Short mmCIF file of C-alpha atoms in Angstrom, two decimals:
data_model
loop_
_atom_site.label_atom_id
_atom_site.label_comp_id
_atom_site.label_asym_id
_atom_site.label_seq_id
_atom_site.Cartn_x
_atom_site.Cartn_y
_atom_site.Cartn_z
CA MET J 223 -50.13 -34.46 -22.46
CA ALA J 224 -52.01 -31.14 -22.69
CA PHE J 225 -49.61 -29.98 -25.42
CA LEU J 226 -50.14 -33.18 -27.43
CA MET J 227 -53.91 -32.74 -27.18
CA ARG J 228 -53.70 -29.13 -28.38
CA LYS J 229 -51.57 -30.19 -31.35
CA GLY J 230 -54.17 -32.74 -32.42
CA VAL J 231 -52.22 -35.93 -31.72
CA SER J 232 -54.54 -38.89 -32.24
CA GLY J 233 -53.83 -40.35 -28.80
CA ALA J 234 -51.19 -40.63 -26.08
CA THR J 235 -50.60 -42.78 -23.01
CA ALA J 236 -48.64 -41.93 -19.86
CA THR J 237 -47.34 -44.81 -17.76
CA ARG J 238 -45.48 -44.72 -14.45
CA ALA J 239 -42.72 -47.21 -13.77
CA PHE J 240 -42.46 -49.13 -10.51
CA SER J 241 -38.73 -48.55 -10.18
CA GLY J 242 -35.80 -47.27 -12.24
CA PHE J 243 -32.64 -45.21 -12.54
CA GLY J 244 -31.10 -42.94 -15.17
CA SER J 245 -27.92 -41.09 -15.99
CA HIS J 246 -27.77 -39.72 -12.41
CA GLN J 247 -27.29 -43.32 -11.16
CA LEU J 248 -29.93 -42.84 -8.45
CA LEU J 249 -32.39 -45.67 -7.92
CA HIS J 250 -35.99 -44.43 -7.58
CA THR J 251 -38.24 -46.74 -5.63
CA PRO J 252 -41.67 -46.47 -3.95
CA LYS J 253 -40.16 -47.87 -0.76
CA ILE J 254 -38.61 -44.46 0.04
CA GLU J 255 -41.03 -41.53 -0.02
CA VAL J 256 -38.52 -38.93 -1.23
CA LEU J 257 -37.37 -41.15 -4.10
CA ALA J 258 -40.92 -42.22 -4.97
CA GLN J 259 -41.72 -38.65 -6.04
CA HIS J 260 -39.38 -39.02 -9.03
CA LEU J 261 -40.33 -42.43 -10.39
CA PRO J 262 -39.78 -42.72 -14.16
CA LEU J 263 -42.62 -41.66 -16.45
CA ARG J 264 -43.11 -42.65 -20.07
CA ILE J 265 -45.35 -40.80 -22.54
CA GLU J 266 -45.96 -42.69 -25.75
CA PHE J 267 -47.98 -41.81 -28.83
CA VAL J 268 -48.28 -42.95 -32.45
CA ASP J 269 -49.04 -40.55 -35.29
CA THR J 270 -48.00 -39.65 -38.81
CA ARG J 271 -44.41 -38.73 -39.63
CA GLU J 272 -45.50 -35.19 -40.49
CA LYS J 273 -47.23 -34.71 -37.11
CA VAL J 274 -44.23 -36.04 -35.17
CA GLU J 275 -41.79 -33.80 -37.04
CA GLU J 276 -44.09 -30.83 -36.36
CA ILE J 277 -44.11 -31.20 -32.59
CA LEU J 278 -40.56 -32.50 -32.01
CA PRO J 279 -38.91 -29.04 -31.72
CA THR J 280 -41.25 -28.07 -28.91
CA LEU J 281 -40.72 -31.40 -27.15
CA TYR J 282 -36.95 -30.79 -27.28
CA GLU J 283 -37.50 -27.57 -25.31
CA MET J 284 -39.96 -29.08 -22.84
CA VAL J 285 -37.87 -32.15 -21.90
CA SER J 286 -34.85 -30.78 -20.12
CA ASP J 287 -33.83 -33.99 -18.34
CA GLY J 288 -34.90 -37.23 -19.97
CA LEU J 289 -34.94 -39.20 -23.18
CA ILE J 290 -36.86 -38.67 -26.43
CA GLU J 291 -37.13 -41.66 -28.73
CA VAL J 292 -38.53 -41.73 -32.27
CA GLN J 293 -38.94 -44.97 -34.17
CA ASP J 294 -40.75 -46.24 -37.24
CA THR J 295 -43.73 -48.45 -36.57
CA ASN J 296 -46.37 -50.29 -38.58
CA VAL J 297 -49.99 -49.73 -37.58
CA VAL J 298 -51.76 -53.02 -38.15
CA LYS J 299 -55.24 -51.77 -37.31
CA HIS J 300 -56.61 -48.36 -36.46
CA ALA J 301 -60.07 -48.87 -35.02
CA ARG J 302 -62.32 -46.07 -33.86
CA LYS J 303 -65.88 -46.75 -32.85
CA SER J 304 -68.30 -43.93 -33.42
CA PRO J 305 -70.69 -43.55 -30.51
CA LYS J 306 -74.17 -44.74 -31.38
CA PRO J 307 -77.07 -43.16 -29.58
CA GLU J 308 -78.97 -45.83 -27.76
CA SER J 309 -81.92 -45.45 -25.48
CA LYS J 310 -81.33 -46.56 -21.92
CA LEU J 311 -82.47 -50.00 -21.02
CA PRO J 312 -85.24 -50.27 -18.44
CA ARG J 313 -83.99 -50.80 -14.92
CA GLN J 314 -85.39 -53.12 -12.31
CA ARG J 315 -84.78 -52.38 -8.63
CA GLN J 316 -84.81 -55.10 -6.02
CA GLU J 317 -84.17 -54.61 -2.32
CA GLY J 318 -84.57 -56.52 0.90
CA HIS J 319 -82.78 -58.51 3.57
CA ALA J 320 -79.95 -60.77 2.48
CA LYS J 321 -76.90 -62.60 3.75
CA MET J 322 -73.27 -61.85 2.91
CA LEU J 323 -70.82 -64.73 2.66
CA ARG J 324 -67.08 -64.10 2.66
CA VAL J 325 -64.48 -66.83 2.29
CA PHE J 326 -60.84 -66.18 3.16
CA LEU J 327 -58.21 -68.53 1.74
CA GLY J 328 -54.78 -68.60 0.14
CA GLU J 329 -54.03 -68.14 -3.54
CA ALA J 330 -51.98 -71.35 -3.59
CA ASP J 331 -54.84 -73.49 -2.22
CA LYS J 332 -55.93 -76.16 -4.69
CA TRP J 333 -59.05 -78.22 -5.36
CA HIS J 334 -58.46 -81.18 -7.68
CA ASP J 335 -55.41 -79.55 -9.29
CA GLU J 336 -57.09 -76.18 -9.97
CA PRO J 337 -57.01 -72.98 -7.90
CA LEU J 338 -59.45 -73.33 -5.03
CA TYR J 339 -60.97 -69.88 -5.53
CA GLU J 340 -61.80 -70.76 -9.16
CA ALA J 341 -63.38 -74.03 -8.05
CA ILE J 342 -65.45 -72.15 -5.44
CA VAL J 343 -66.76 -69.73 -8.06
CA LYS J 344 -67.72 -72.64 -10.31
CA ARG J 345 -69.55 -74.31 -7.43
CA LEU J 346 -71.39 -71.06 -6.66
CA ARG J 347 -72.57 -70.89 -10.28
CA MET J 348 -73.83 -74.46 -10.01
CA LEU J 349 -75.79 -73.43 -6.90
CA ASP J 350 -77.42 -70.58 -8.88
CA ILE J 351 -75.88 -67.87 -6.71
CA ALA J 352 -76.67 -64.39 -8.06
CA GLY J 353 -73.02 -63.32 -8.28
CA ALA J 354 -69.58 -63.57 -6.69
CA ALA J 355 -66.45 -61.43 -6.57
CA VAL J 356 -62.88 -62.57 -5.94
CA TYR J 357 -60.46 -60.12 -4.29
CA ARG J 358 -56.68 -60.55 -4.12
CA GLY J 359 -54.99 -59.08 -1.06
CA ILE J 360 -51.60 -57.37 -0.98
CA LEU J 361 -50.71 -58.30 2.61
CA GLY J 362 -52.08 -60.64 5.25
CA TYR J 363 -51.64 -63.60 7.56
CA GLY J 364 -53.92 -66.37 8.77
CA ALA J 365 -54.27 -69.09 11.36
CA LYS J 366 -50.82 -70.51 10.58
CA GLY J 367 -49.20 -67.18 11.41
CA HIS J 368 -47.38 -66.97 8.08
CA GLU J 369 -47.18 -63.48 6.63
CA HIS J 370 -48.10 -63.23 2.97
CA LYS J 371 -46.83 -60.16 1.17
CA GLN J 372 -45.59 -59.00 -2.19
CA SER J 373 -42.60 -56.76 -2.77
CA PHE J 374 -40.67 -55.63 -5.82
CA PHE J 375 -38.00 -58.31 -5.38
CA HIS J 376 -40.23 -61.04 -3.98
CA VAL J 377 -43.54 -62.17 -5.43
CA SER J 378 -45.51 -64.38 -3.07
CA LYS J 379 -47.31 -67.33 -4.63
CA ASP J 380 -49.77 -67.53 -1.74
CA MET J 381 -51.35 -64.09 -1.47
CA PRO J 382 -54.58 -63.81 0.54
CA ILE J 383 -57.80 -64.30 -1.44
CA MET J 384 -61.35 -63.34 -0.45
CA VAL J 385 -64.49 -64.55 -2.23
CA SER J 386 -67.53 -62.38 -1.51
CA VAL J 387 -71.16 -63.38 -2.17
CA ILE J 388 -74.53 -61.78 -1.37
CA ASP J 389 -77.79 -63.68 -1.78
CA SER J 390 -80.80 -64.98 0.13
CA ALA J 391 -80.35 -66.73 3.48
CA GLU J 392 -81.27 -70.11 2.00
CA LYS J 393 -78.78 -69.90 -0.86
CA ILE J 394 -76.01 -68.58 1.37
CA ALA J 395 -76.52 -71.48 3.79
CA ALA J 396 -76.24 -73.97 0.92
CA ALA J 397 -73.15 -72.21 -0.44
CA ALA J 398 -71.44 -72.15 2.96
CA GLU J 399 -72.04 -75.88 3.40
CA ALA J 400 -70.60 -76.67 -0.03
CA ILE J 401 -67.55 -74.44 0.43
CA GLU J 402 -66.80 -75.83 3.90
CA GLY J 403 -66.28 -79.25 2.32
CA MET J 404 -63.73 -77.75 -0.08
CA LEU J 405 -61.63 -75.80 2.45
CA GLU J 406 -58.67 -77.22 4.35
CA ASP J 407 -57.39 -73.99 5.89
CA GLY J 408 -59.53 -70.89 5.63
CA LEU J 409 -62.27 -68.79 7.14
CA ILE J 410 -65.97 -68.51 6.31
CA VAL J 411 -67.85 -65.42 7.54
CA ILE J 412 -71.61 -64.92 7.23
CA SER J 413 -73.21 -61.59 8.13
CA GLU J 414 -76.50 -59.76 7.72
CA ALA J 415 -76.84 -57.40 4.76
CA GLU J 416 -79.32 -55.05 3.15
CA MET J 417 -79.35 -55.60 -0.59
CA VAL J 418 -80.29 -53.09 -3.27
CA ARG J 419 -79.89 -54.69 -6.69
CA LEU J 420 -80.19 -52.69 -9.91
CA VAL J 421 -80.59 -54.60 -13.15
CA ARG J 422 -80.77 -53.18 -16.66
CA SER J 423 -81.96 -55.77 -19.15
CA ARG J 424 -83.02 -55.98 -22.76
CA GLN J 425 -85.51 -58.62 -21.69
CA LEU J 426 -87.26 -56.05 -19.51
CA ARG J 427 -87.51 -53.68 -22.45
CA GLU J 428 -88.87 -56.42 -24.75
CA ALA J 429 -91.42 -57.43 -22.12
CA SER J 430 -92.44 -53.78 -21.67
CA ASP J 431 -92.75 -53.26 -25.44
CA ALA J 432 -94.83 -56.43 -25.77
CA THR J 433 -97.15 -55.30 -22.98
CA GLY J 434 -97.55 -51.90 -24.61
CA SER J 435 -98.39 -53.44 -27.98
CA ILE J 436 -101.08 -55.65 -26.40
CA ARG J 437 -102.65 -52.66 -24.77
#
């Protein structure tokens, strides 16, 4: 990657495979630590024919065990946005006591034929909750004792999901009541929180500019 940058290649991307094997017929997998150190890597870049032909000899010397592939491609669109200097928007800081609501459920849970976590987020928006975040777990189990996990050869359709919300005590109480009516199997946790909220808004700048013009 450093060599490509020095040679002025327009851009390059390095990706790491989850599993693979090559001419040595040895399967590399993250399940075994020793084999995980040699997972396949792919470096890909697109540039002019002249640039590729210029750097190929050096790449031949650098890649002692691997595969180099060159193919013709058609660039449909080459977009590059030039950075535009923009003054920072004014920031508003809010802090105080709040409540944190966390809802634990399964990814396969439904509410009227749609994913339950999506329906919960929609209901939170209807209740004018400040914001919500949905997290997808990689391993877990619940009250039923079923283990939910994902592996390379098995993709679980019921991974653990957590919906997290922070707002005032009144709004959290209303949200918890609404969500409880939507849950069949799950867990609702409410805890105390100290909230510091930072908001940058164009409306704040416009209000500030208007105030300054009146003065």
